[in-house]
Tab-separated table of C-alpha atoms in Angstrom:
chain	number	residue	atom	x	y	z
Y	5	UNK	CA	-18.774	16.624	-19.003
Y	6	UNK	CA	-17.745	12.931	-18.426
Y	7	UNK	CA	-15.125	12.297	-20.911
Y	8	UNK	CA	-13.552	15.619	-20.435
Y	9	UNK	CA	-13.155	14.667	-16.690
Y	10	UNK	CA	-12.306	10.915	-17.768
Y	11	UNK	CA	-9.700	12.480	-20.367
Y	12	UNK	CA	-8.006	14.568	-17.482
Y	13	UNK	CA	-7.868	12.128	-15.064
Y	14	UNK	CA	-5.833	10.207	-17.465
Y	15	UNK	CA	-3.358	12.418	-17.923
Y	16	UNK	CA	-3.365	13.375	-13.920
Y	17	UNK	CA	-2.366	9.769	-14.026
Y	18	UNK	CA	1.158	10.165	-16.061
Y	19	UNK	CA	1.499	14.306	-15.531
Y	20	UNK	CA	0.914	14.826	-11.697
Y	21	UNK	CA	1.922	11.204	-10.182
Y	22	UNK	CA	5.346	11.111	-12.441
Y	23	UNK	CA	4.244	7.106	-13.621
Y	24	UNK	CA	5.374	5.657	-16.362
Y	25	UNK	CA	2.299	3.984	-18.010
Y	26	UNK	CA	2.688	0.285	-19.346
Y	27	UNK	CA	1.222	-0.569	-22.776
Y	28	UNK	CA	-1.859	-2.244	-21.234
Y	29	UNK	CA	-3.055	0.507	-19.233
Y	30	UNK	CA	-2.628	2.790	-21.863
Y	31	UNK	CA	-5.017	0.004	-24.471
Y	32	UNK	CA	-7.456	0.375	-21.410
Y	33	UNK	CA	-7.661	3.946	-21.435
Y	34	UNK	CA	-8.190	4.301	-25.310
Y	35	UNK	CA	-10.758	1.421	-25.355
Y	36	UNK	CA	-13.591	3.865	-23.945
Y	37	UNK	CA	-15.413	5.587	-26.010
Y	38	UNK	CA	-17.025	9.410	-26.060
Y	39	UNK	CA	-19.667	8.485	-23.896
Y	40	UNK	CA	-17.414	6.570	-21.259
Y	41	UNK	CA	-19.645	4.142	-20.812
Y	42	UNK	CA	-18.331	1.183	-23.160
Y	43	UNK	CA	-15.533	-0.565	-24.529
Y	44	UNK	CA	-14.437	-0.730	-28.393
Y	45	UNK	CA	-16.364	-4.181	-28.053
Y	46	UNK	CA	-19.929	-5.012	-27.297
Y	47	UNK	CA	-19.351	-5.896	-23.480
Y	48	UNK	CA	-20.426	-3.354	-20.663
Y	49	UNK	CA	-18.209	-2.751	-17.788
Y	50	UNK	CA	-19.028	-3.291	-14.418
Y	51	UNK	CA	-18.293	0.441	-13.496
Y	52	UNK	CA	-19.693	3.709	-15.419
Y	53	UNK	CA	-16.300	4.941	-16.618
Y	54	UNK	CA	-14.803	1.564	-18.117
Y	55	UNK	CA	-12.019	1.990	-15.299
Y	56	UNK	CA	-11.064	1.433	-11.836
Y	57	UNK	CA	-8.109	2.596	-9.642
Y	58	UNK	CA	-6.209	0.560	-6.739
Y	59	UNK	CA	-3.729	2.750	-4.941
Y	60	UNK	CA	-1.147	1.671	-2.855
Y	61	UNK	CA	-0.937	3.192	0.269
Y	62	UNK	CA	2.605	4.183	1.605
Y	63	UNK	CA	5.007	5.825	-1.408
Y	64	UNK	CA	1.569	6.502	-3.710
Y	65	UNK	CA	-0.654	8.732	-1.454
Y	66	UNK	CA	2.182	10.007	0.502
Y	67	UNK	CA	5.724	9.576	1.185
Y	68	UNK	CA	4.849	7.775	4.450
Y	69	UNK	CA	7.845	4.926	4.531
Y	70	UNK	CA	10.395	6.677	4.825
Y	71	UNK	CA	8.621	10.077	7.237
Y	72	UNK	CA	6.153	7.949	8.841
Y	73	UNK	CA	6.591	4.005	8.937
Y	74	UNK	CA	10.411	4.763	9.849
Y	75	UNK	CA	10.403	6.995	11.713
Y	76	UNK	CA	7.430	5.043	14.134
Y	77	UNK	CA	9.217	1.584	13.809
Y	78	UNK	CA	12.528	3.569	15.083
Y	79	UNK	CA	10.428	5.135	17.734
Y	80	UNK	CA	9.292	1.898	19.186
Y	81	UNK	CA	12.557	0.492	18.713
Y	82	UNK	CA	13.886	3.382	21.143
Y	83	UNK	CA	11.546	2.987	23.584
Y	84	UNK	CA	12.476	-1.186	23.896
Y	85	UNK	CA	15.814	-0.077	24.209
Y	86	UNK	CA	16.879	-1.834	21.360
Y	87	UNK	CA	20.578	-1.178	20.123
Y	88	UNK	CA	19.643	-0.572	16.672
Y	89	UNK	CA	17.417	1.856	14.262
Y	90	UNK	CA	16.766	1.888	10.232
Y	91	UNK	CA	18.237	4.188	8.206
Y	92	UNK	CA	16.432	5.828	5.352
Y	93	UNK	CA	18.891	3.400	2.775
Y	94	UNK	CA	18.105	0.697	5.274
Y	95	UNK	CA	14.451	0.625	5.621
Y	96	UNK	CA	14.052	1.456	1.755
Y	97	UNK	CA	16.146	-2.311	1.018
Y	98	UNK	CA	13.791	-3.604	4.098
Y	99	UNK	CA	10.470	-2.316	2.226
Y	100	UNK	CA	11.429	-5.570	-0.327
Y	101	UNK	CA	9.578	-7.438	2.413
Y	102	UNK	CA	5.882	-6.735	2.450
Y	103	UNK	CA	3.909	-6.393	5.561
Y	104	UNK	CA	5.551	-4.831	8.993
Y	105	UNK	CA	5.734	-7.535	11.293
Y	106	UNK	CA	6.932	-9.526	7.942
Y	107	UNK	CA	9.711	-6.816	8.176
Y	108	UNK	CA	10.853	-7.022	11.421
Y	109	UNK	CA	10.880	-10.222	11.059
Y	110	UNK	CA	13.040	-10.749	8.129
Y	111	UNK	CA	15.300	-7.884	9.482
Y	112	UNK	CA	16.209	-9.679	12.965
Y	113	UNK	CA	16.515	-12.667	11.279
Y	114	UNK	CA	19.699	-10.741	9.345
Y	115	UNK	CA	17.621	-10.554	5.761
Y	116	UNK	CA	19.929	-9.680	3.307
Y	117	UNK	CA	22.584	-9.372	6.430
Y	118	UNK	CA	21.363	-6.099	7.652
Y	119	UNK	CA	20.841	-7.430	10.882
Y	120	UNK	CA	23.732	-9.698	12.141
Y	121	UNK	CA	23.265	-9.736	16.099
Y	122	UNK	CA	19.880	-11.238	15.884
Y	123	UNK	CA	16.712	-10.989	18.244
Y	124	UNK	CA	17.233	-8.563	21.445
Y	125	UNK	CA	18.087	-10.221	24.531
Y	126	UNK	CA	15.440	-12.965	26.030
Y	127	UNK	CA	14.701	-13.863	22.292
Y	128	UNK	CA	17.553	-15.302	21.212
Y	129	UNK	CA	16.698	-19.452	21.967
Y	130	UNK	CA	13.528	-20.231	19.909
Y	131	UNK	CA	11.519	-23.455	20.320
Y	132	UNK	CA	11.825	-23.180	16.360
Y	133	UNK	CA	13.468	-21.210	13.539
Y	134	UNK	CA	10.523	-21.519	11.091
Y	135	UNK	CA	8.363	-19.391	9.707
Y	136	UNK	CA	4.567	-19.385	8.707
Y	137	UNK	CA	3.739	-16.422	5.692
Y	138	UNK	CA	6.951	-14.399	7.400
Y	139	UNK	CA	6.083	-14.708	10.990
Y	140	UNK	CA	7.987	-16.590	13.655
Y	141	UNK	CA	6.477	-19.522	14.590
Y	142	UNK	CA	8.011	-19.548	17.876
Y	143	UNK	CA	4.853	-18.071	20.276
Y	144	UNK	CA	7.330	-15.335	22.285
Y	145	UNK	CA	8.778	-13.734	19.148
Y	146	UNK	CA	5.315	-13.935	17.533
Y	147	UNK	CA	4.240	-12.416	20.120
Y	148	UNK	CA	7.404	-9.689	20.207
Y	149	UNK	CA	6.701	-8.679	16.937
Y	150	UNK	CA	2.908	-8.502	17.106
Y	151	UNK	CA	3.003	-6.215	20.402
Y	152	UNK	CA	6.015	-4.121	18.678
Y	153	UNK	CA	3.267	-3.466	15.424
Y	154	UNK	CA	0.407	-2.701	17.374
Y	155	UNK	CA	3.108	0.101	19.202
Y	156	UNK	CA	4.223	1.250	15.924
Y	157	UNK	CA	0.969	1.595	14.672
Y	158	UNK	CA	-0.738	4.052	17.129
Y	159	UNK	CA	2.416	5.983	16.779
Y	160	UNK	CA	2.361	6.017	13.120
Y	161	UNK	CA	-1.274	7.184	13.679
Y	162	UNK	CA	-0.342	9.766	15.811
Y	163	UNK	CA	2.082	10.729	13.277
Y	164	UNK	CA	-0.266	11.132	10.586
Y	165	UNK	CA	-3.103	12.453	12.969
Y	166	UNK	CA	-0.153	15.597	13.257
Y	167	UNK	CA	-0.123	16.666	9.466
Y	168	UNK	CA	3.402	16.281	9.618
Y	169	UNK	CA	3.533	13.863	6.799
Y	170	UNK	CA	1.259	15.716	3.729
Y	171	UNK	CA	0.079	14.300	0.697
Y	172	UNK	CA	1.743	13.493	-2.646
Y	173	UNK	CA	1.647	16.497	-4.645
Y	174	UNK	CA	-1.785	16.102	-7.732
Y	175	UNK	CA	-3.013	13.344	-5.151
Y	176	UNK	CA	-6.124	14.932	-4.495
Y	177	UNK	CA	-6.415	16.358	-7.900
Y	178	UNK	CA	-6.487	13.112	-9.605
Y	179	UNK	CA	-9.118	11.539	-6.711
Y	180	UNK	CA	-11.248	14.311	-7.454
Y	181	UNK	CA	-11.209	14.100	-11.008
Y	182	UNK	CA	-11.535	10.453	-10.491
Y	183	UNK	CA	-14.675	11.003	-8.233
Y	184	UNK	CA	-15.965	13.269	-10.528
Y	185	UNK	CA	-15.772	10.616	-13.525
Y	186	UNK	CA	-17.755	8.676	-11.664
Y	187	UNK	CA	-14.295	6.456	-11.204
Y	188	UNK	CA	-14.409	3.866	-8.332
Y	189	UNK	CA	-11.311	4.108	-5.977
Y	190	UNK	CA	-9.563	1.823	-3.260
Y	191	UNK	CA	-6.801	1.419	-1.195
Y	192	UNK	CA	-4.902	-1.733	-1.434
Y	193	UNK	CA	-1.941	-1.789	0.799
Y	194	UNK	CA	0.168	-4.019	3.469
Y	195	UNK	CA	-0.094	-1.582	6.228
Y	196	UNK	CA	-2.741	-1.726	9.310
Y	197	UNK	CA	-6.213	-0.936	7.862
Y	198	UNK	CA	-6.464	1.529	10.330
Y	199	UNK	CA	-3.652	3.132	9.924
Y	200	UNK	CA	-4.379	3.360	6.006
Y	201	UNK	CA	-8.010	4.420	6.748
Y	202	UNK	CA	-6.413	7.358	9.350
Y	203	UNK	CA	-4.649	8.521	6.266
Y	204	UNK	CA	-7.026	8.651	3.769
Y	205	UNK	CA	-9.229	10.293	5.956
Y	206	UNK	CA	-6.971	12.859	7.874
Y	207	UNK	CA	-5.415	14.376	4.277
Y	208	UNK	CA	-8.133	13.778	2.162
Y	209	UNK	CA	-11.259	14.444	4.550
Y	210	UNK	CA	-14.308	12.922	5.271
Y	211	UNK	CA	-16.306	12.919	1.646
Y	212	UNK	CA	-13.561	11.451	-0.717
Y	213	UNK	CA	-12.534	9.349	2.437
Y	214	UNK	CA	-15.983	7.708	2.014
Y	215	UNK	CA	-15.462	7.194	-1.827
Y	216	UNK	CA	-12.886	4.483	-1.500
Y	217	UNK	CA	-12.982	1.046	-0.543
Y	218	UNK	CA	-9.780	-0.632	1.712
Y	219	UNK	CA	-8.031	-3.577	1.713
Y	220	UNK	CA	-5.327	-3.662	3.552
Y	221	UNK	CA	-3.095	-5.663	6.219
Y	222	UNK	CA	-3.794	-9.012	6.788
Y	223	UNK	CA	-7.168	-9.279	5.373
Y	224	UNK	CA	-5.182	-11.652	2.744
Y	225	UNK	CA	-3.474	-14.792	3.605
Y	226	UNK	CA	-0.324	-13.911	1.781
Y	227	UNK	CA	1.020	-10.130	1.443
Y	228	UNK	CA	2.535	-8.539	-1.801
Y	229	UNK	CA	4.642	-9.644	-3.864
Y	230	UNK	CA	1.416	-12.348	-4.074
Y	231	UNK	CA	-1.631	-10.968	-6.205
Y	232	UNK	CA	-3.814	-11.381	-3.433
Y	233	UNK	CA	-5.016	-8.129	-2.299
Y	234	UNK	CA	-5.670	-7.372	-5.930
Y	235	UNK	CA	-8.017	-10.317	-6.579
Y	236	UNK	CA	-9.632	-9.595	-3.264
Y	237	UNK	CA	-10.568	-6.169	-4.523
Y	238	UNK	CA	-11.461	-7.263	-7.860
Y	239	UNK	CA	-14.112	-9.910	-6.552
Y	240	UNK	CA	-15.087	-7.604	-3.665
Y	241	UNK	CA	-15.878	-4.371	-5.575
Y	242	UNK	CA	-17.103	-6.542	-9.312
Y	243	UNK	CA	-14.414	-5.366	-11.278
Y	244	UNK	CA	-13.557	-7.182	-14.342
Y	245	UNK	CA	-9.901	-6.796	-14.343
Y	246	UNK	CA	-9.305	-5.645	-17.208
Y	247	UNK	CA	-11.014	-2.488	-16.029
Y	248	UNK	CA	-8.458	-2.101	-13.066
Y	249	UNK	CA	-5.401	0.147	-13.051
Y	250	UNK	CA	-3.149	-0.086	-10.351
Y	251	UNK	CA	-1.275	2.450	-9.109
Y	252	UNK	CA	2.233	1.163	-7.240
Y	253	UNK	CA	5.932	2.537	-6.185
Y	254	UNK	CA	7.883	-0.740	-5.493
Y	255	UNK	CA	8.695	-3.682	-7.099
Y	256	UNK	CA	6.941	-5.701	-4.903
Y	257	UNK	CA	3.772	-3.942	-5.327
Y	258	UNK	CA	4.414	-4.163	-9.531
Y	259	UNK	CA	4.619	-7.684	-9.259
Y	260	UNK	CA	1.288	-8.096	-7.118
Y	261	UNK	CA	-0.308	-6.501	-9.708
Y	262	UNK	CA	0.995	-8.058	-13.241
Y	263	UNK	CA	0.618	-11.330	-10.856
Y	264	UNK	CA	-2.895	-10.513	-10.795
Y	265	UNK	CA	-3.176	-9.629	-14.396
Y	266	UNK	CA	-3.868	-6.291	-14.092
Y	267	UNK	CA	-2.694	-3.304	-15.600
Y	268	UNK	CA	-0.319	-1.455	-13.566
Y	269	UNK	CA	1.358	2.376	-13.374
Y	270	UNK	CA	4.526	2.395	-11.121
């Protein structure tokens, strides 16, 4: 029945994904009642079940950072003949910066210091230093760092396209049970939308692929750690947020989501 699907889900949600739940996500949850359809108060919810679920992408659905992302950015790298790749330690302290050409960015500019011989040859005399939302503003790295993305991201694609990089273990258990509860689902990550939508679709196939909506890259001004991409998909899909849960692995993706008050499993 419903609530017996609704009821598993929930605990797919702590069991199988390994979250810890915070206290509002848990009042969510126990706010629906037998027949899933309402809240402990008179108000209906926008969706059947009382509840939503935003994913993130890379680290949620599968560990693509470090076996995909990395390994493509390093790839590319290669093929520029750059003098320098990202370790797995490396590129996990570089995933505090949202957004890849945000990363590459931040990382030739020596964020943190893990980069101290700056841009690769030809780059090195800017007509500026600054930076709009984490992007040179200087038109040849802009355009360096745009050209090195759209490289890294038919790679990455390629990658995934493979099977070498699988899903999360209970993934697909808790979207089907999710489906099944009549649960709507989306995507909400940093990465190329069609890199995210190759995912969902290559691992998961064509019928849950369907079930979820995307937001993802830059179809938001400002990147996570901002709550952007969660309001987005709030207003876009009617949620009230309270009926969100969000579903994250980083701190940067945590903060996106208490930023945009809603309820959030890391």
């Amino acid at each position: 029945c419903h609530w017996r699907a609704f009821m598993i889900l929930r605990f797919r949600l702590v069991a199988i994904l390994g979250a810890s739940v915070c206290t509002r996500a848990f009042t969510l949850l126990e706010a629906v009642s037998r027949d899933g359809l309402r809240l402990t108060s008179p108000r209906m919810m926008a969706t059947p079940a009382g509840l939503a679920i935003l994913f993130d992408c890379d680290g949620v659905l599968a560990d693509t950072e470090r076996d995909g992302h990395r390994v493509s950015f390093n790839r590319v790298f290669e093929e520029r003949g750059f003098d320098f790749e990202w370790t797995v330690e490396e590129y996990g302290r570089m995933c505090e910066v949202g957004g890849g050409k945000e990363r590459m960015t931040a990382y030739l500019n020596g964020f943190n210091g893990y980069r101290t011989s700056g841009w690769p040859a030809g780059y090195e005399s800017p007509t500026t230093e600054s930076l709009t939302k984490g992007l040179p503003d200087d038109p040849r790295r802009l355009e360096l760092v745009r050209e090195l993305h759209a490289r890294k991201t038919a790679l990455f694609q390629e990658l995934i396209g493979s099977g070498v990089v699988p899903l999360r273990p209970g993934v697909l258990r808790v979207v089907d049970e999710a489906i099944a509860a009549e649960v709507p689902l989306a995507v909400c990550s940093t990465s190329n939308e069609a890199a995210v939508r190759t995912l969902v679709e290559t691992l998961m196939g064509p019928e849950r692929y369907a079930r979820f909506s995307f937001f993802c890259g830059d179809v938001v001004p400002r990147k996570k750690p901002q709550p952007d991409v969660y309001n987005l998909a709030a207003q876009e899909m009617g949620l009230d947020k309270s009926e969100c849960v969000v579903i994250e692995d980083s701190g940067i993706g945590n903060q996106a989501a208490k930023s945009a008050g809603v309820a959030g499993l890391v």
